[in-house]
């Protein structure tokens, strides 16, 4: 909302020592936020004066254009008192007229410097100005012709044109529609700016009583249109010009002058906040009727658009049909024009929700709709209509018809109960009850107090005040938001991290310490991603939760696996020149379940436990997963020797490191599952439960995602690992006695997993076994076809003594015997 400061001061007295900056700062602190301060003449420098046209000689040019060679009297402003010669291309003025002239040395908006220059065979010493050239409007072709009594030649023209005016632009929140009027802004100035007083309400006026002689009006939907006022002006002169002060003010407010009748309705709307609509009364046929449209009815609105209406739209009709979209935009058939001599003035109050929905439905954004959809004072319809009639008769030469139609009454306003101590409790500012009452009355409330209880009836221009906390806001904003102390809440006693938080951090630290980098990917996939993973048609990971409004049509579903996002991220890094990549992610996946649609819970109360349980049951499972992807070198090459490429053991090792950090031990067994390479995929087991898979990716998967061959990946159900994790791990115990080292080599069939042999050795060795490590695998002629040799390093130690040779031998032999019995292993000599 743009508001000229002089217009505001017509309705409220502001102390002379209060600057515009101070006034707008206070308005900002009370809720009407300053956007900018405009000064139309700020860019204009140099002599800009009143001038009288002395002569005007038309001179046709070869290009078909006719220019006027003019002499103008600029008084002593040119330093000589002699007439000034100026070339002008406009033709809407005549000798004797007073015009605005900028003399050489002046600068107009946009940095346009004026100098004496030769043009069209004359030396033009200045410029006769149009509104556009002075930044006052869009009219480039017409010269500004001043009133005959505007002033003497040579007088500064800035005050006459409002170029010395300051215009404040305010951001008005949707719940403060009163701020879209000079009436509302002036009222806020009075209650918020120190020293401001004497608010004069432009809507407070004596209006003639309603009678039956006015234009007939029938309201079929009093809920949608509680109040409808109609007045008529006859004998209006459609050629009458808009007074300069009205044109300047509506221009400064950001609107374009059109014609006297239209400009007056806009002027009163800006002044009071009440939208007004004018009809050409001679084009209206019969009584006005306000009703809801019939589905499919049509109307051509003032913007020339033919609109198909909804049954929810409020419309104004006459005997010919629909003539207006109530409260939003009038119809073309009854539009005022240059031939209008009878004006039918409508000032009606409309239901705000209907206005909002109609505007959105038809994509209409109008100044009237902007106010009606936010809520306007329903009690000033008669005053606003009377003000329009007054201006039409004063400046348009018309006569007010005696009839005055008023249909309906403003909706009743319910009082709001509040404790007088509530503003102090909410804001933390010491505000006594008397001050609370005074502040509420200052914004227009009628307050009844009994002890600590208040009953405040909001003013009709504040439909946003509906509960006690709205009243608290009014009190606090008048005190000033800047007066509310900034108090940090006291932190409760430290309780540390929760168990899941501590364990998740342990997982992240473990992987980061091992050289893996954490990433965060979007949790969305499409069928193309699942195809690229090589998943079978019946793979449960293809059962996805599809989104009704996805960010991308290519990824319209929530992911059931972390691998697509990790593989894309790894490929992106490889594509940007990273030779080696090792990344991990911990995130939830979404596993749908057939539990039916989720219920829509009420918002006017807390849901019951049963309703919440029903909602929870409809939600998909969202377990926490851990995913890892690596490619390139696991150990870089250098002067120290060749590097080691990433292989499947790195994927398994990464997950095992996490399990070890959680106090768990994972087993492995060979498996076959997409997207891993058959024969190079390991199932990861916690006890007998498969919690994930790791291994080398299938070559087709690497090619599909743009990764180098033999890249590796792993994915496990981290939620299961965290559930079984050891939260507080006991400190390890160390033995000060020497370790005993024993190596054994066992020959087993190739089909026997090394993990099974390792488990048998560990079980057979007993409690003296400190560590067990596979350090060599051999397959060749010495062990026979279809077999391989597995060499293990066993380390034995006792916590309380040095082991004897017999104890060491017994433990070793027991381990070998267990492996022979469970896996068919044979010890190599």
Short mmCIF file of N, CA and C in Angstrom, two decimals, residues 486-595:
data_model
loop_
_atom_site.label_atom_id
_atom_site.label_comp_id
_atom_site.label_asym_id
_atom_site.label_seq_id
_atom_site.Cartn_x
_atom_site.Cartn_y
_atom_site.Cartn_z
N UNK A 486 14.85 -10.18 24.88
CA UNK A 486 15.31 -11.43 24.28
C UNK A 486 15.87 -12.31 25.41
N UNK A 487 15.16 -13.36 25.70
CA UNK A 487 15.55 -14.24 26.80
C UNK A 487 15.73 -15.65 26.26
N UNK A 488 16.94 -16.16 26.38
CA UNK A 488 17.19 -17.52 25.95
C UNK A 488 16.61 -18.49 26.97
N UNK A 489 15.95 -19.54 26.49
CA UNK A 489 15.43 -20.52 27.45
C UNK A 489 16.57 -21.21 28.18
N UNK A 490 16.35 -21.53 29.44
CA UNK A 490 17.37 -22.20 30.21
C UNK A 490 17.48 -23.66 29.75
N UNK A 491 18.71 -24.05 29.47
CA UNK A 491 18.93 -25.42 29.03
C UNK A 491 18.73 -26.37 30.20
N UNK A 492 18.04 -27.48 29.98
CA UNK A 492 17.88 -28.45 31.07
C UNK A 492 19.21 -29.12 31.40
N UNK A 493 19.21 -29.78 32.51
CA UNK A 493 20.41 -30.52 32.89
C UNK A 493 20.81 -31.50 31.82
N UNK A 494 22.11 -31.58 31.53
CA UNK A 494 22.58 -32.43 30.45
C UNK A 494 22.27 -33.90 30.70
N UNK A 495 21.61 -34.51 29.74
CA UNK A 495 21.31 -35.93 29.84
C UNK A 495 22.08 -36.73 28.80
N UNK A 496 22.94 -36.02 28.04
CA UNK A 496 23.73 -36.73 27.05
C UNK A 496 22.91 -37.17 25.86
N UNK A 497 23.55 -37.89 24.99
CA UNK A 497 22.88 -38.40 23.81
C UNK A 497 22.03 -39.60 24.17
N UNK A 498 20.97 -39.77 23.42
CA UNK A 498 20.17 -40.99 23.59
C UNK A 498 20.97 -42.17 23.04
N UNK A 499 20.51 -43.35 23.37
CA UNK A 499 21.22 -44.55 22.89
C UNK A 499 21.30 -44.59 21.36
N UNK A 500 20.18 -44.38 20.63
CA UNK A 500 20.30 -44.39 19.16
C UNK A 500 21.23 -43.31 18.64
N UNK A 501 21.19 -42.11 19.24
CA UNK A 501 22.08 -41.04 18.78
C UNK A 501 23.54 -41.41 18.98
N UNK A 502 23.86 -41.93 20.16
CA UNK A 502 25.25 -42.30 20.44
C UNK A 502 25.74 -43.39 19.50
N UNK A 503 24.88 -44.37 19.23
CA UNK A 503 25.29 -45.47 18.36
C UNK A 503 25.44 -45.00 16.91
N UNK A 504 24.55 -44.13 16.46
CA UNK A 504 24.69 -43.64 15.09
C UNK A 504 25.95 -42.81 14.93
N UNK A 505 26.31 -42.04 15.95
CA UNK A 505 27.56 -41.28 15.86
C UNK A 505 28.76 -42.23 15.86
N UNK A 506 28.63 -43.31 16.61
CA UNK A 506 29.73 -44.29 16.62
C UNK A 506 29.92 -44.89 15.23
N UNK A 507 28.80 -45.17 14.55
CA UNK A 507 28.88 -45.70 13.18
C UNK A 507 29.58 -44.70 12.27
N UNK A 508 29.16 -43.42 12.34
CA UNK A 508 29.76 -42.42 11.46
C UNK A 508 31.24 -42.23 11.73
N UNK A 509 31.63 -42.18 13.00
CA UNK A 509 33.05 -42.01 13.33
C UNK A 509 33.87 -43.20 12.86
N UNK A 510 33.33 -44.39 13.00
CA UNK A 510 34.06 -45.59 12.58
C UNK A 510 34.34 -45.57 11.09
N UNK A 511 33.31 -45.29 10.29
CA UNK A 511 33.50 -45.28 8.84
C UNK A 511 34.39 -44.13 8.40
N UNK A 512 34.19 -42.94 9.01
CA UNK A 512 35.05 -41.80 8.65
C UNK A 512 36.51 -42.10 8.98
N UNK A 513 36.75 -42.76 10.11
CA UNK A 513 38.11 -43.11 10.48
C UNK A 513 38.73 -44.12 9.54
N UNK A 514 37.88 -44.94 8.89
CA UNK A 514 38.38 -45.93 7.95
C UNK A 514 38.50 -45.38 6.53
N UNK A 515 38.23 -44.08 6.35
CA UNK A 515 38.43 -43.46 5.04
C UNK A 515 37.18 -43.31 4.20
N UNK A 516 36.00 -43.64 4.75
CA UNK A 516 34.76 -43.47 4.00
C UNK A 516 34.21 -42.06 4.23
N UNK A 517 33.58 -41.49 3.22
CA UNK A 517 33.03 -40.13 3.28
C UNK A 517 31.51 -40.21 3.27
N UNK A 518 30.86 -39.49 4.22
CA UNK A 518 29.40 -39.55 4.31
C UNK A 518 28.77 -38.62 3.28
N UNK A 519 27.68 -39.09 2.67
CA UNK A 519 26.91 -38.29 1.70
C UNK A 519 25.44 -38.35 2.09
N UNK A 520 24.67 -37.41 1.54
CA UNK A 520 23.21 -37.39 1.73
C UNK A 520 22.57 -37.30 0.35
N UNK A 521 21.75 -38.28 0.01
CA UNK A 521 21.12 -38.33 -1.31
C UNK A 521 19.62 -38.13 -1.19
N UNK A 522 18.98 -37.76 -2.31
CA UNK A 522 17.53 -37.69 -2.35
C UNK A 522 16.95 -39.10 -2.24
N UNK A 523 15.87 -39.26 -1.48
CA UNK A 523 15.31 -40.60 -1.27
C UNK A 523 14.31 -41.02 -2.33
N UNK A 524 14.49 -40.58 -3.58
CA UNK A 524 13.49 -40.84 -4.61
C UNK A 524 14.09 -41.71 -5.72
N UNK A 525 13.29 -42.63 -6.26
CA UNK A 525 13.73 -43.50 -7.35
C UNK A 525 12.62 -43.62 -8.39
N UNK A 526 13.02 -44.11 -9.55
CA UNK A 526 12.07 -44.42 -10.60
C UNK A 526 12.31 -45.82 -11.11
N UNK A 527 11.47 -46.26 -12.00
CA UNK A 527 11.62 -47.61 -12.54
C UNK A 527 12.97 -47.78 -13.24
N UNK A 528 13.46 -46.71 -13.86
CA UNK A 528 14.75 -46.81 -14.55
C UNK A 528 15.88 -47.13 -13.57
N UNK A 529 15.82 -46.58 -12.36
CA UNK A 529 16.85 -46.87 -11.36
C UNK A 529 16.81 -48.35 -10.95
N UNK A 530 15.61 -48.87 -10.76
CA UNK A 530 15.48 -50.26 -10.35
C UNK A 530 15.88 -51.20 -11.48
N UNK A 531 15.58 -50.80 -12.73
CA UNK A 531 16.05 -51.59 -13.87
C UNK A 531 17.57 -51.60 -13.93
N UNK A 532 18.18 -50.44 -13.68
CA UNK A 532 19.64 -50.36 -13.72
C UNK A 532 20.29 -51.23 -12.66
N UNK A 533 19.60 -51.46 -11.54
CA UNK A 533 20.12 -52.36 -10.50
C UNK A 533 20.00 -53.82 -10.91
N UNK A 534 19.25 -54.11 -11.96
CA UNK A 534 19.07 -55.49 -12.40
C UNK A 534 18.12 -56.28 -11.53
N UNK A 535 17.16 -55.61 -10.88
CA UNK A 535 16.23 -56.31 -10.00
C UNK A 535 15.21 -57.09 -10.82
N UNK A 536 14.90 -58.30 -10.38
CA UNK A 536 13.88 -59.11 -11.04
C UNK A 536 12.51 -58.47 -10.87
N UNK A 537 11.58 -58.89 -11.71
CA UNK A 537 10.24 -58.32 -11.66
C UNK A 537 9.55 -58.58 -10.33
N UNK A 538 9.87 -59.71 -9.69
CA UNK A 538 9.22 -60.04 -8.42
C UNK A 538 10.07 -59.67 -7.22
N UNK A 539 11.14 -58.93 -7.44
CA UNK A 539 11.99 -58.52 -6.32
C UNK A 539 11.19 -57.61 -5.39
N UNK A 540 11.17 -57.87 -4.09
CA UNK A 540 10.38 -57.02 -3.17
C UNK A 540 10.82 -55.58 -3.16
N UNK A 541 12.05 -55.30 -3.57
CA UNK A 541 12.50 -53.91 -3.60
C UNK A 541 11.85 -53.10 -4.71
N UNK A 542 11.12 -53.77 -5.61
CA UNK A 542 10.36 -53.05 -6.65
C UNK A 542 9.00 -52.58 -6.13
N UNK A 543 8.61 -53.03 -4.95
CA UNK A 543 7.34 -52.59 -4.37
C UNK A 543 7.59 -51.27 -3.66
N UNK A 544 7.29 -50.15 -4.34
CA UNK A 544 7.64 -48.82 -3.85
C UNK A 544 6.40 -48.02 -3.52
N UNK A 545 6.58 -47.01 -2.70
CA UNK A 545 5.51 -46.06 -2.36
C UNK A 545 5.59 -44.89 -3.34
N UNK A 546 4.58 -44.76 -4.17
CA UNK A 546 4.59 -43.71 -5.19
C UNK A 546 3.98 -42.43 -4.64
N UNK A 547 4.57 -41.29 -5.02
CA UNK A 547 4.15 -39.98 -4.55
C UNK A 547 3.10 -39.41 -5.48
N UNK A 548 2.12 -38.71 -4.91
CA UNK A 548 1.08 -38.10 -5.75
C UNK A 548 1.57 -36.82 -6.41
N UNK A 549 2.59 -36.19 -5.83
CA UNK A 549 3.10 -34.93 -6.40
C UNK A 549 4.63 -34.95 -6.33
N UNK A 550 5.28 -35.81 -7.15
CA UNK A 550 6.74 -35.96 -7.06
C UNK A 550 7.48 -34.73 -7.58
N UNK A 551 8.71 -34.56 -7.09
CA UNK A 551 9.55 -33.48 -7.59
C UNK A 551 9.94 -33.72 -9.05
N UNK A 552 10.09 -34.99 -9.42
CA UNK A 552 10.50 -35.32 -10.78
C UNK A 552 9.69 -36.51 -11.26
N UNK A 553 9.24 -36.45 -12.51
CA UNK A 553 8.50 -37.57 -13.08
C UNK A 553 9.40 -38.77 -13.27
N UNK A 554 10.72 -38.57 -13.34
CA UNK A 554 11.66 -39.67 -13.50
C UNK A 554 11.92 -40.40 -12.20
N UNK A 555 11.59 -39.79 -11.07
CA UNK A 555 11.80 -40.43 -9.77
C UNK A 555 10.56 -40.18 -8.91
N UNK A 556 9.45 -40.88 -9.22
CA UNK A 556 8.18 -40.57 -8.55
C UNK A 556 7.90 -41.40 -7.30
N UNK A 557 8.89 -42.16 -6.81
CA UNK A 557 8.62 -43.06 -5.70
C UNK A 557 9.68 -42.92 -4.63
N UNK A 558 9.32 -43.31 -3.40
CA UNK A 558 10.28 -43.36 -2.30
C UNK A 558 11.13 -44.62 -2.45
N UNK A 559 12.41 -44.50 -2.16
CA UNK A 559 13.32 -45.60 -2.41
C UNK A 559 13.21 -46.70 -1.37
N UNK A 560 13.43 -47.93 -1.80
CA UNK A 560 13.47 -49.09 -0.90
C UNK A 560 14.89 -49.55 -0.65
N UNK A 561 15.86 -48.91 -1.29
CA UNK A 561 17.26 -49.26 -1.14
C UNK A 561 18.09 -47.99 -1.31
N UNK A 562 19.20 -47.90 -0.58
CA UNK A 562 20.05 -46.71 -0.68
C UNK A 562 20.99 -46.76 -1.87
N UNK A 563 21.08 -47.90 -2.55
CA UNK A 563 22.12 -48.05 -3.57
C UNK A 563 21.96 -47.14 -4.79
N UNK A 564 20.73 -46.89 -5.32
CA UNK A 564 20.67 -46.01 -6.51
C UNK A 564 21.27 -44.63 -6.25
N UNK A 565 20.93 -44.01 -5.13
CA UNK A 565 21.49 -42.69 -4.84
C UNK A 565 22.99 -42.72 -4.64
N UNK A 566 23.49 -43.74 -3.93
CA UNK A 566 24.93 -43.85 -3.71
C UNK A 566 25.67 -44.10 -5.01
N UNK A 567 25.14 -44.95 -5.87
CA UNK A 567 25.80 -45.24 -7.14
C UNK A 567 25.83 -44.01 -8.04
N UNK A 568 24.73 -43.23 -8.05
CA UNK A 568 24.74 -42.00 -8.85
C UNK A 568 25.77 -41.01 -8.30
N UNK A 569 25.84 -40.89 -6.98
CA UNK A 569 26.80 -39.96 -6.38
C UNK A 569 28.23 -40.39 -6.67
N UNK A 570 28.51 -41.68 -6.56
CA UNK A 570 29.86 -42.17 -6.86
C UNK A 570 30.21 -41.92 -8.31
N UNK A 571 29.25 -42.17 -9.22
CA UNK A 571 29.51 -41.95 -10.65
C UNK A 571 29.75 -40.47 -10.94
N UNK A 572 29.01 -39.59 -10.24
CA UNK A 572 29.20 -38.16 -10.45
C UNK A 572 30.61 -37.73 -10.02
N UNK A 573 31.08 -38.27 -8.93
CA UNK A 573 32.42 -37.93 -8.47
C UNK A 573 33.49 -38.50 -9.39
N UNK A 574 33.28 -39.70 -9.89
CA UNK A 574 34.22 -40.27 -10.85
C UNK A 574 34.23 -39.42 -12.12
N UNK A 575 33.05 -39.01 -12.56
CA UNK A 575 32.96 -38.18 -13.76
C UNK A 575 33.64 -36.84 -13.61
N UNK A 576 33.74 -36.34 -12.37
CA UNK A 576 34.42 -35.07 -12.11
C UNK A 576 35.91 -35.23 -11.86
N UNK A 577 36.42 -36.46 -12.07
CA UNK A 577 37.87 -36.65 -12.00
C UNK A 577 38.38 -37.33 -10.75
N UNK A 578 37.52 -37.78 -9.86
CA UNK A 578 37.97 -38.48 -8.66
C UNK A 578 38.27 -39.93 -9.03
N UNK A 579 39.53 -40.31 -8.96
CA UNK A 579 39.90 -41.67 -9.36
C UNK A 579 39.44 -42.71 -8.37
N UNK A 580 39.43 -42.35 -7.09
CA UNK A 580 39.02 -43.28 -6.05
C UNK A 580 37.92 -42.65 -5.21
N UNK A 581 36.87 -43.43 -4.97
CA UNK A 581 35.72 -42.93 -4.22
C UNK A 581 35.33 -44.00 -3.20
N UNK A 582 35.11 -43.57 -1.96
CA UNK A 582 34.58 -44.46 -0.92
C UNK A 582 33.57 -43.64 -0.11
N UNK A 583 32.28 -43.90 -0.31
CA UNK A 583 31.23 -43.09 0.31
C UNK A 583 30.26 -43.99 1.06
N UNK A 584 29.58 -43.39 2.06
CA UNK A 584 28.55 -44.13 2.78
C UNK A 584 27.40 -43.20 3.11
N UNK A 585 26.24 -43.79 3.40
CA UNK A 585 25.06 -43.03 3.78
C UNK A 585 24.25 -43.83 4.79
N UNK A 586 23.77 -43.14 5.81
CA UNK A 586 22.80 -43.75 6.73
C UNK A 586 21.49 -42.99 6.56
N UNK A 587 20.44 -43.68 6.16
CA UNK A 587 19.15 -43.04 5.90
C UNK A 587 18.07 -44.09 5.95
N UNK A 588 16.84 -43.62 6.06
CA UNK A 588 15.69 -44.53 6.09
C UNK A 588 15.27 -44.88 4.67
N UNK A 589 14.83 -46.09 4.49
CA UNK A 589 14.17 -46.49 3.26
C UNK A 589 12.69 -46.68 3.58
N UNK A 590 11.87 -46.71 2.55
CA UNK A 590 10.41 -46.78 2.74
C UNK A 590 9.91 -48.10 2.16
N UNK A 591 9.35 -48.93 3.01
CA UNK A 591 8.85 -50.24 2.60
C UNK A 591 7.34 -50.26 2.77
N UNK A 592 6.59 -50.13 1.66
CA UNK A 592 5.12 -50.06 1.78
C UNK A 592 4.54 -51.35 2.34
N UNK A 593 3.38 -51.19 2.96
CA UNK A 593 2.62 -52.35 3.42
C UNK A 593 1.15 -52.09 3.11
N UNK A 594 0.44 -53.15 2.84
CA UNK A 594 -0.96 -53.02 2.43
C UNK A 594 -1.83 -52.85 3.65
N UNK A 595 -1.90 -51.59 4.13
CA UNK A 595 -2.70 -51.30 5.32
C UNK A 595 -3.86 -50.36 5.00
#
